[in-house]
mmCIF file of C-alpha atoms in Angstrom:
data_model
loop_
_atom_site.group_PDB
_atom_site.id
_atom_site.type_symbol
_atom_site.label_atom_id
_atom_site.label_comp_id
_atom_site.label_asym_id
_atom_site.label_seq_id
_atom_site.Cartn_x
_atom_site.Cartn_y
_atom_site.Cartn_z
ATOM 1 C CA MET A 1 37.959 98.503 22.196
ATOM 2 C CA LYS A 2 38.597 94.882 23.170
ATOM 3 C CA GLU A 3 42.183 93.698 23.028
ATOM 4 C CA VAL A 4 42.709 91.013 20.373
ATOM 5 C CA ILE A 5 44.677 88.082 21.767
ATOM 6 C CA ASN A 6 46.685 86.027 19.242
ATOM 7 C CA SER A 7 46.519 82.417 20.428
ATOM 8 C CA ASN A 8 48.743 80.855 17.738
ATOM 9 C CA TRP A 9 52.535 80.541 17.583
ATOM 10 C CA SER A 10 52.989 83.489 15.246
ATOM 11 C CA THR A 11 54.373 86.705 16.720
ATOM 12 C CA GLY A 12 52.861 88.827 14.033
ATOM 13 C CA SER A 13 56.297 89.712 12.611
ATOM 14 C CA THR A 14 57.605 87.780 9.615
ATOM 15 C CA SER A 15 61.271 88.234 10.500
ATOM 16 C CA ALA A 16 60.704 87.154 14.093
ATOM 17 C CA ASP A 17 58.825 84.046 12.896
ATOM 18 C CA ILE A 18 61.740 83.133 10.595
ATOM 19 C CA VAL A 19 64.220 83.494 13.421
ATOM 20 C CA ILE A 20 62.127 81.310 15.728
ATOM 21 C CA GLY A 21 61.788 78.681 12.990
ATOM 22 C CA LEU A 22 65.536 78.604 12.415
ATOM 23 C CA MET A 23 66.145 78.316 16.142
ATOM 24 C CA LEU A 24 63.796 75.308 16.361
ATOM 25 C CA ILE A 25 65.518 73.614 13.412
ATOM 26 C CA THR A 26 68.892 74.248 14.971
ATOM 27 C CA ALA A 27 67.733 72.790 18.283
ATOM 28 C CA VAL A 28 66.534 69.618 16.555
ATOM 29 C CA MET A 29 69.871 69.295 14.698
ATOM 30 C CA ILE A 30 71.825 69.733 17.930
ATOM 31 C CA LEU A 31 69.665 67.050 19.593
ATOM 32 C CA CYS A 32 70.359 64.608 16.737
ATOM 33 C CA VAL A 33 74.086 65.299 16.891
ATOM 34 C CA ALA A 34 74.048 64.781 20.673
ATOM 35 C CA ILE A 35 72.333 61.399 20.299
ATOM 36 C CA LEU A 36 74.898 60.371 17.652
ATOM 37 C CA MET A 37 77.762 61.456 19.886
ATOM 38 C CA LEU A 38 76.317 59.441 22.768
ATOM 39 C CA LYS A 39 76.293 56.346 20.566
ATOM 40 C CA VAL A 40 79.885 56.958 19.492
ATOM 41 C CA ILE A 41 81.002 57.399 23.107
ATOM 42 C CA LYS A 42 79.157 54.222 24.138
ATOM 43 C CA PHE A 43 80.838 52.245 21.341
ATOM 44 C CA TYR A 44 84.251 53.688 22.261
ATOM 45 C CA VAL A 45 83.833 52.756 25.927
ATOM 46 C CA LYS A 46 82.701 49.235 24.994
ATOM 47 C CA GLU A 47 85.688 48.699 22.698
ATOM 48 C CA SER A 48 88.059 50.085 25.317
ATOM 49 C CA VAL A 49 86.828 47.662 27.978
ATOM 50 C CA ASN A 50 86.373 44.623 25.715
ATOM 51 C CA PRO A 51 88.025 45.185 22.312
ATOM 52 C CA THR A 52 86.863 43.063 19.381
ATOM 53 C CA PRO A 53 89.767 41.098 17.843
ATOM 54 C CA PHE A 54 90.284 41.329 14.105
ATOM 55 C CA ALA A 55 89.350 38.083 12.327
ATOM 56 C CA THR A 56 91.754 36.367 9.960
ATOM 57 C CA PRO A 57 90.586 35.367 6.460
ATOM 58 C CA GLU A 58 90.262 31.745 7.648
ATOM 59 C CA GLU A 59 88.061 32.827 10.547
ATOM 60 C CA LYS A 60 85.897 34.956 8.258
ATOM 61 C CA GLU A 61 85.396 32.002 5.889
ATOM 62 C CA LYS A 62 84.528 29.745 8.813
ATOM 63 C CA ARG A 63 81.898 32.238 10.057
ATOM 64 C CA ARG A 64 80.436 32.498 6.563
ATOM 65 C CA LEU A 65 80.102 28.728 6.321
ATOM 66 C CA GLU A 66 78.457 28.589 9.744
ATOM 67 C CA GLN A 67 75.964 31.268 8.724
ATOM 68 C CA GLU A 68 75.112 29.373 5.528
ATOM 69 C CA ALA A 69 74.606 26.163 7.489
ATOM 70 C CA LEU A 70 72.268 27.932 9.931
ATOM 71 C CA GLN A 71 70.333 29.419 7.019
ATOM 72 C CA VAL A 72 69.900 25.976 5.442
ATOM 73 C CA ILE A 73 68.579 24.551 8.732
ATOM 74 C CA LYS A 74 66.251 27.532 9.035
ATOM 75 C CA ASP A 75 64.944 27.035 5.493
ATOM 76 C CA LYS A 76 64.312 23.349 6.097
ATOM 77 C CA LYS A 77 62.357 24.047 9.284
ATOM 78 C CA PRO A 78 58.654 23.484 8.435
ATOM 79 C CA SER A 79 56.275 26.381 8.778
ATOM 80 C CA ILE A 80 53.069 26.321 10.827
ATOM 81 C CA TRP A 81 51.058 25.855 7.617
ATOM 82 C CA THR A 82 53.204 22.874 6.614
ATOM 83 C CA LYS A 83 52.740 21.328 10.030
ATOM 84 C CA LEU A 84 48.970 21.772 10.013
ATOM 85 C CA MET A 85 48.588 20.336 6.500
ATOM 86 C CA GLN A 86 51.250 17.632 7.061
ATOM 87 C CA LEU A 87 52.850 18.656 3.758
ATOM 88 C CA LYS A 88 56.020 16.926 2.632
ATOM 89 C CA PRO A 89 58.667 18.411 0.318
ATOM 90 C CA MET A 90 59.013 16.960 -3.175
ATOM 91 C CA GLU A 91 62.420 15.416 -2.392
ATOM 92 C CA GLU A 92 60.728 13.191 0.235
ATOM 93 C CA GLU A 93 58.024 11.923 -2.113
ATOM 94 C CA LYS A 94 59.949 8.727 -2.874
ATOM 95 C CA ASN A 95 59.651 7.755 0.804
ATOM 96 C CA LEU A 96 55.838 8.033 0.654
ATOM 97 C CA VAL A 97 55.282 5.709 -2.341
ATOM 98 C CA MET A 98 53.260 2.615 -1.360
ATOM 99 C CA GLU A 99 54.288 -0.834 -2.621
ATOM 100 C CA HIS A 100 51.203 -1.605 -4.705
ATOM 101 C CA LYS A 101 50.443 0.012 -8.065
ATOM 102 C CA PHE A 102 47.365 0.192 -10.284
ATOM 103 C CA ASP A 103 47.902 0.418 -14.021
ATOM 104 C CA GLY A 104 51.376 1.724 -13.373
ATOM 105 C CA ILE A 105 50.115 4.474 -11.106
ATOM 106 C CA ALA A 106 51.697 4.604 -7.658
ATOM 107 C CA GLU A 107 49.870 5.796 -4.556
ATOM 108 C CA LEU A 108 51.382 8.034 -1.915
ATOM 109 C CA ASN A 109 50.879 7.292 1.754
ATOM 110 C CA ASN A 110 50.044 10.851 2.750
ATOM 111 C CA PRO A 111 49.387 11.278 6.481
ATOM 112 C CA THR A 112 46.121 12.764 7.743
ATOM 113 C CA PRO A 113 46.463 16.557 8.168
ATOM 114 C CA ALA A 114 47.093 17.721 11.726
ATOM 115 C CA TRP A 115 44.130 20.140 11.687
ATOM 116 C CA PHE A 116 41.770 17.248 10.913
ATOM 117 C CA MET A 117 43.167 15.163 13.745
ATOM 118 C CA ILE A 118 42.839 18.103 16.128
ATOM 119 C CA LEU A 119 39.170 18.484 15.198
ATOM 120 C CA PHE A 120 38.586 14.722 15.401
ATOM 121 C CA TYR A 121 40.047 14.297 18.869
ATOM 122 C CA GLY A 122 38.446 17.572 19.945
ATOM 123 C CA THR A 123 34.976 16.220 19.137
ATOM 124 C CA ILE A 124 35.748 13.084 21.165
ATOM 125 C CA ILE A 125 36.826 15.188 24.150
ATOM 126 C CA PHE A 126 33.743 17.407 23.783
ATOM 127 C CA ALA A 127 31.435 14.388 23.615
ATOM 128 C CA ILE A 128 32.937 12.910 26.780
ATOM 129 C CA GLY A 129 32.582 16.252 28.588
ATOM 130 C CA TYR A 130 28.992 16.661 27.356
ATOM 131 C CA LEU A 131 28.089 13.130 28.513
ATOM 132 C CA LEU A 132 29.601 13.685 31.963
ATOM 133 C CA THR A 133 27.974 17.093 32.383
ATOM 134 C CA TYR A 134 24.421 16.269 31.321
ATOM 135 C CA ASP A 135 23.967 12.537 31.843
ATOM 136 C CA VAL A 136 26.432 11.365 34.497
ATOM 137 C CA LEU A 137 27.047 14.237 36.911
ATOM 138 C CA GLY A 138 23.782 16.075 36.139
ATOM 139 C CA PHE A 139 25.277 19.572 36.213
ATOM 140 C CA GLY A 140 23.453 20.732 33.070
ATOM 141 C CA LYS A 141 19.765 20.810 32.190
ATOM 142 C CA SER A 142 18.281 18.480 29.620
ATOM 143 C CA GLN A 143 16.246 19.802 26.687
ATOM 144 C CA GLU A 144 12.980 18.952 28.504
ATOM 145 C CA GLU A 145 14.135 20.750 31.640
ATOM 146 C CA GLU A 146 15.210 23.803 29.650
ATOM 147 C CA TYR A 147 11.844 23.835 27.871
ATOM 148 C CA ILE A 148 9.941 23.722 31.172
ATOM 149 C CA ALA A 149 12.155 26.473 32.612
ATOM 150 C CA GLU A 150 11.524 28.686 29.585
ATOM 151 C CA ILE A 151 7.749 28.123 29.829
ATOM 152 C CA GLU A 152 7.816 29.101 33.511
ATOM 153 C CA GLN A 153 9.923 32.154 32.733
ATOM 154 C CA ALA A 154 7.503 33.187 29.983
ATOM 155 C CA ALA A 155 4.571 32.840 32.392
ATOM 156 C CA GLU A 156 6.354 34.976 34.991
ATOM 157 C CA SER A 157 7.209 37.577 32.346
ATOM 158 C CA LYS A 158 3.569 37.660 31.235
ATOM 159 C CA VAL A 159 2.381 38.257 34.803
ATOM 160 C CA ALA A 160 4.931 41.048 35.246
ATOM 161 C CA PHE A 161 3.887 42.548 31.891
ATOM 162 C CA LEU A 162 0.188 42.529 32.759
ATOM 163 C CA ALA A 163 0.911 43.973 36.206
ATOM 164 C CA ASN A 164 1.650 47.285 34.487
ATOM 165 C CA PRO A 165 -1.698 49.038 33.812
ATOM 166 C CA ALA A 166 -0.420 50.519 30.560
ATOM 167 C CA ASN A 167 0.529 47.102 29.289
ATOM 168 C CA ALA A 168 -2.642 45.451 30.547
ATOM 169 C CA LYS A 169 -4.723 47.667 28.291
ATOM 170 C CA ASN A 170 -2.890 46.590 25.166
ATOM 171 C CA ALA A 171 -2.892 42.946 26.285
ATOM 172 C CA VAL A 172 -6.676 42.577 25.999
ATOM 173 C CA ASN A 173 -7.828 39.808 23.661
ATOM 174 C CA GLU A 174 -10.855 37.634 22.841
ATOM 175 C CA ASN A 175 -10.226 35.515 25.926
ATOM 176 C CA ASN A 176 -10.058 38.233 28.621
ATOM 177 C CA MET A 177 -12.305 40.879 27.004
ATOM 178 C CA GLU A 178 -14.816 42.381 29.434
ATOM 179 C CA GLN A 179 -17.625 44.778 28.560
ATOM 180 C CA SER A 180 -17.224 48.346 29.800
ATOM 181 C CA LYS A 181 -19.768 51.175 29.969
ATOM 182 C CA ASP A 182 -17.240 53.899 30.630
ATOM 183 C CA GLU A 183 -18.196 57.057 28.711
ATOM 184 C CA ALA A 184 -14.622 57.715 27.528
ATOM 185 C CA VAL A 185 -14.380 54.173 26.156
ATOM 186 C CA ILE A 186 -17.733 54.462 24.391
ATOM 187 C CA LYS A 187 -16.789 57.849 22.926
ATOM 188 C CA ASN A 188 -13.505 56.524 21.558
ATOM 189 C CA GLY A 189 -15.303 53.496 20.111
ATOM 190 C CA ALA A 190 -17.886 55.760 18.443
ATOM 191 C CA SER A 191 -15.101 57.709 16.729
ATOM 192 C CA LEU A 192 -13.534 54.460 15.462
ATOM 193 C CA PHE A 193 -16.926 53.190 14.258
ATOM 194 C CA ALA A 194 -17.626 56.404 12.315
ATOM 195 C CA ASN A 195 -14.304 56.246 10.516
ATOM 196 C CA ARG A 196 -14.230 52.519 9.676
ATOM 197 C CA CYS A 197 -17.554 50.768 10.034
ATOM 198 C CA THR A 198 -20.232 53.078 8.622
ATOM 199 C CA PRO A 199 -19.718 52.110 4.940
ATOM 200 C CA CYS A 200 -20.956 48.577 5.680
ATOM 201 C CA HIS A 201 -23.071 48.917 8.841
ATOM 202 C CA GLY A 202 -24.516 52.405 8.418
ATOM 203 C CA GLU A 203 -24.092 55.626 10.328
ATOM 204 C CA HIS A 204 -26.174 54.361 13.230
ATOM 205 C CA ALA A 205 -25.265 50.668 12.841
ATOM 206 C CA GLU A 206 -28.656 50.057 11.229
ATOM 207 C CA GLY A 207 -27.066 47.755 8.658
ATOM 208 C CA LEU A 208 -26.262 48.240 4.955
ATOM 209 C CA VAL A 209 -24.070 45.642 3.307
ATOM 210 C CA GLY A 210 -23.282 44.316 6.762
ATOM 211 C CA PRO A 211 -25.903 43.241 9.322
ATOM 212 C CA ASN A 212 -27.825 45.421 11.740
ATOM 213 C CA LEU A 213 -25.848 45.747 14.980
ATOM 214 C CA THR A 214 -28.565 47.247 17.142
ATOM 215 C CA ASP A 215 -30.967 44.298 17.453
ATOM 216 C CA GLU A 216 -30.734 41.071 19.453
ATOM 217 C CA TYR A 217 -29.711 38.847 16.552
ATOM 218 C CA TRP A 218 -26.101 37.938 15.866
ATOM 219 C CA LEU A 219 -24.412 35.965 13.133
ATOM 220 C CA HIS A 220 -21.207 35.280 15.049
ATOM 221 C CA GLY A 221 -22.214 35.713 18.684
ATOM 222 C CA GLY A 222 -23.256 38.777 20.660
ATOM 223 C CA LYS A 223 -21.138 38.436 23.760
ATOM 224 C CA ALA A 224 -18.258 40.844 24.362
ATOM 225 C CA LYS A 225 -15.660 38.166 23.578
ATOM 226 C CA ASP A 226 -17.541 37.124 20.415
ATOM 227 C CA VAL A 227 -17.807 40.666 19.055
ATOM 228 C CA PHE A 228 -14.157 41.350 19.863
ATOM 229 C CA LYS A 229 -13.127 38.188 17.998
ATOM 230 C CA THR A 230 -15.290 39.057 14.985
ATOM 231 C CA ILE A 231 -13.786 42.552 14.709
ATOM 232 C CA LYS A 232 -10.248 41.303 15.293
ATOM 233 C CA TYR A 233 -10.191 38.443 12.793
ATOM 234 C CA GLY A 234 -12.965 39.617 10.457
ATOM 235 C CA VAL A 235 -15.208 37.445 8.288
ATOM 236 C CA PRO A 236 -13.256 37.184 4.996
ATOM 237 C CA GLU A 237 -15.867 34.982 3.289
ATOM 238 C CA LYS A 238 -18.450 37.753 3.766
ATOM 239 C CA GLY A 239 -16.178 40.679 2.924
ATOM 240 C CA MET A 240 -15.342 41.868 6.464
ATOM 241 C CA ILE A 241 -11.608 42.457 6.851
ATOM 242 C CA ALA A 242 -9.536 41.581 9.925
ATOM 243 C CA TRP A 243 -8.983 44.816 11.831
ATOM 244 C CA GLU A 244 -6.133 43.440 13.963
ATOM 245 C CA LYS A 245 -3.656 44.666 11.351
ATOM 246 C CA SER A 246 -4.738 48.310 11.534
ATOM 247 C CA LEU A 247 -6.200 48.653 15.063
ATOM 248 C CA SER A 248 -4.574 48.025 18.420
ATOM 249 C CA ALA A 249 -6.061 45.611 20.925
ATOM 250 C CA GLN A 250 -7.315 48.538 23.009
ATOM 251 C CA GLN A 251 -8.978 50.156 19.996
ATOM 252 C CA ILE A 252 -10.749 46.886 19.118
ATOM 253 C CA SER A 253 -11.911 46.692 22.732
ATOM 254 C CA ASP A 254 -13.291 50.255 22.615
ATOM 255 C CA LEU A 255 -15.033 49.518 19.318
ATOM 256 C CA THR A 256 -16.552 46.374 20.804
ATOM 257 C CA ASN A 257 -17.913 48.269 23.790
ATOM 258 C CA TYR A 258 -19.444 50.896 21.496
ATOM 259 C CA VAL A 259 -21.198 48.254 19.374
ATOM 260 C CA LEU A 260 -22.595 46.616 22.491
ATOM 261 C CA SER A 261 -23.826 49.977 23.747
ATOM 262 C CA LEU A 262 -26.042 50.288 20.631
ATOM 263 C CA GLN A 263 -28.287 47.417 21.673
ATOM 264 C CA GLY A 264 -31.968 48.430 21.540
ATOM 265 C CA THR A 265 -31.432 51.868 19.982
ATOM 266 C CA LYS A 266 -33.766 50.935 17.061
ATOM 267 C CA PRO A 267 -32.475 53.388 14.414
ATOM 268 C CA ALA A 268 -34.688 54.372 11.475
ATOM 269 C CA GLY A 269 -34.460 52.115 8.415
ATOM 270 C CA ALA A 270 -32.873 49.287 10.366
ATOM 271 C CA LYS A 271 -32.066 46.152 8.391
ATOM 272 C CA ALA A 272 -34.048 42.967 9.057
ATOM 273 C CA PRO A 273 -32.605 40.689 11.796
ATOM 274 C CA GLN A 274 -29.999 38.119 10.790
ATOM 275 C CA GLY A 275 -28.573 35.217 12.747
ATOM 276 C CA ASN A 276 -29.540 33.920 16.151
ATOM 277 C CA LYS A 277 -31.191 35.804 18.983
ATOM 278 C CA GLU A 278 -29.166 36.319 22.150
#
């Protein structure tokens, strides 16, 4: 049998728990009383060394008047909001009335709010600093220089991106497409062709609604870059969709290489040539 260890504060006995609880309460009460006694002793020592004289009624009245005067000064002291908005109390409105009137209506000479003046002078200081930094001292770059720097950075980032073989595969496009006769590439392209292209071009690319892809005639160019571009952007006016939205660049490249590998296969029932011979 394993011994059960009780990890909480309970002792397992109700009476013992009650006693412990009462002892804790008593200890807290004694601590509070001790703190109070320390304060009393401190006050007693202070009064013994420097006793506070009892004030006469005249002195009490004088102190009360002084306190009221201080409170009035405190109430009249403008708040931060009043300072920022340059607000004036109603009793000072008569001092703000301008001499001229229009149809019996007087105009108040209200000062410009402090927050507006802070912003106004702040823009002047910023403009001076900007002028010195970019046009006088030449510490900062102009917009043209920043643009050139960003173009150079983008070019460097592109080179670094293409340096990674995994990224280079997905970065293929109609400008850098090169034909490949690798069996794995052709096999992957064949699988893509069977799933997406056979309804229009036939099972063997002999041509149905779309043209025959096995002869030497092409409607939009028969080079690797041309075929890649045609697959990528499609031919909307003839019903061919743009596959760039559903296929990756590498998949379009594999599909292009498969189509080019079909040249001269001469499948049965091939559609008549269309386009220009290449």
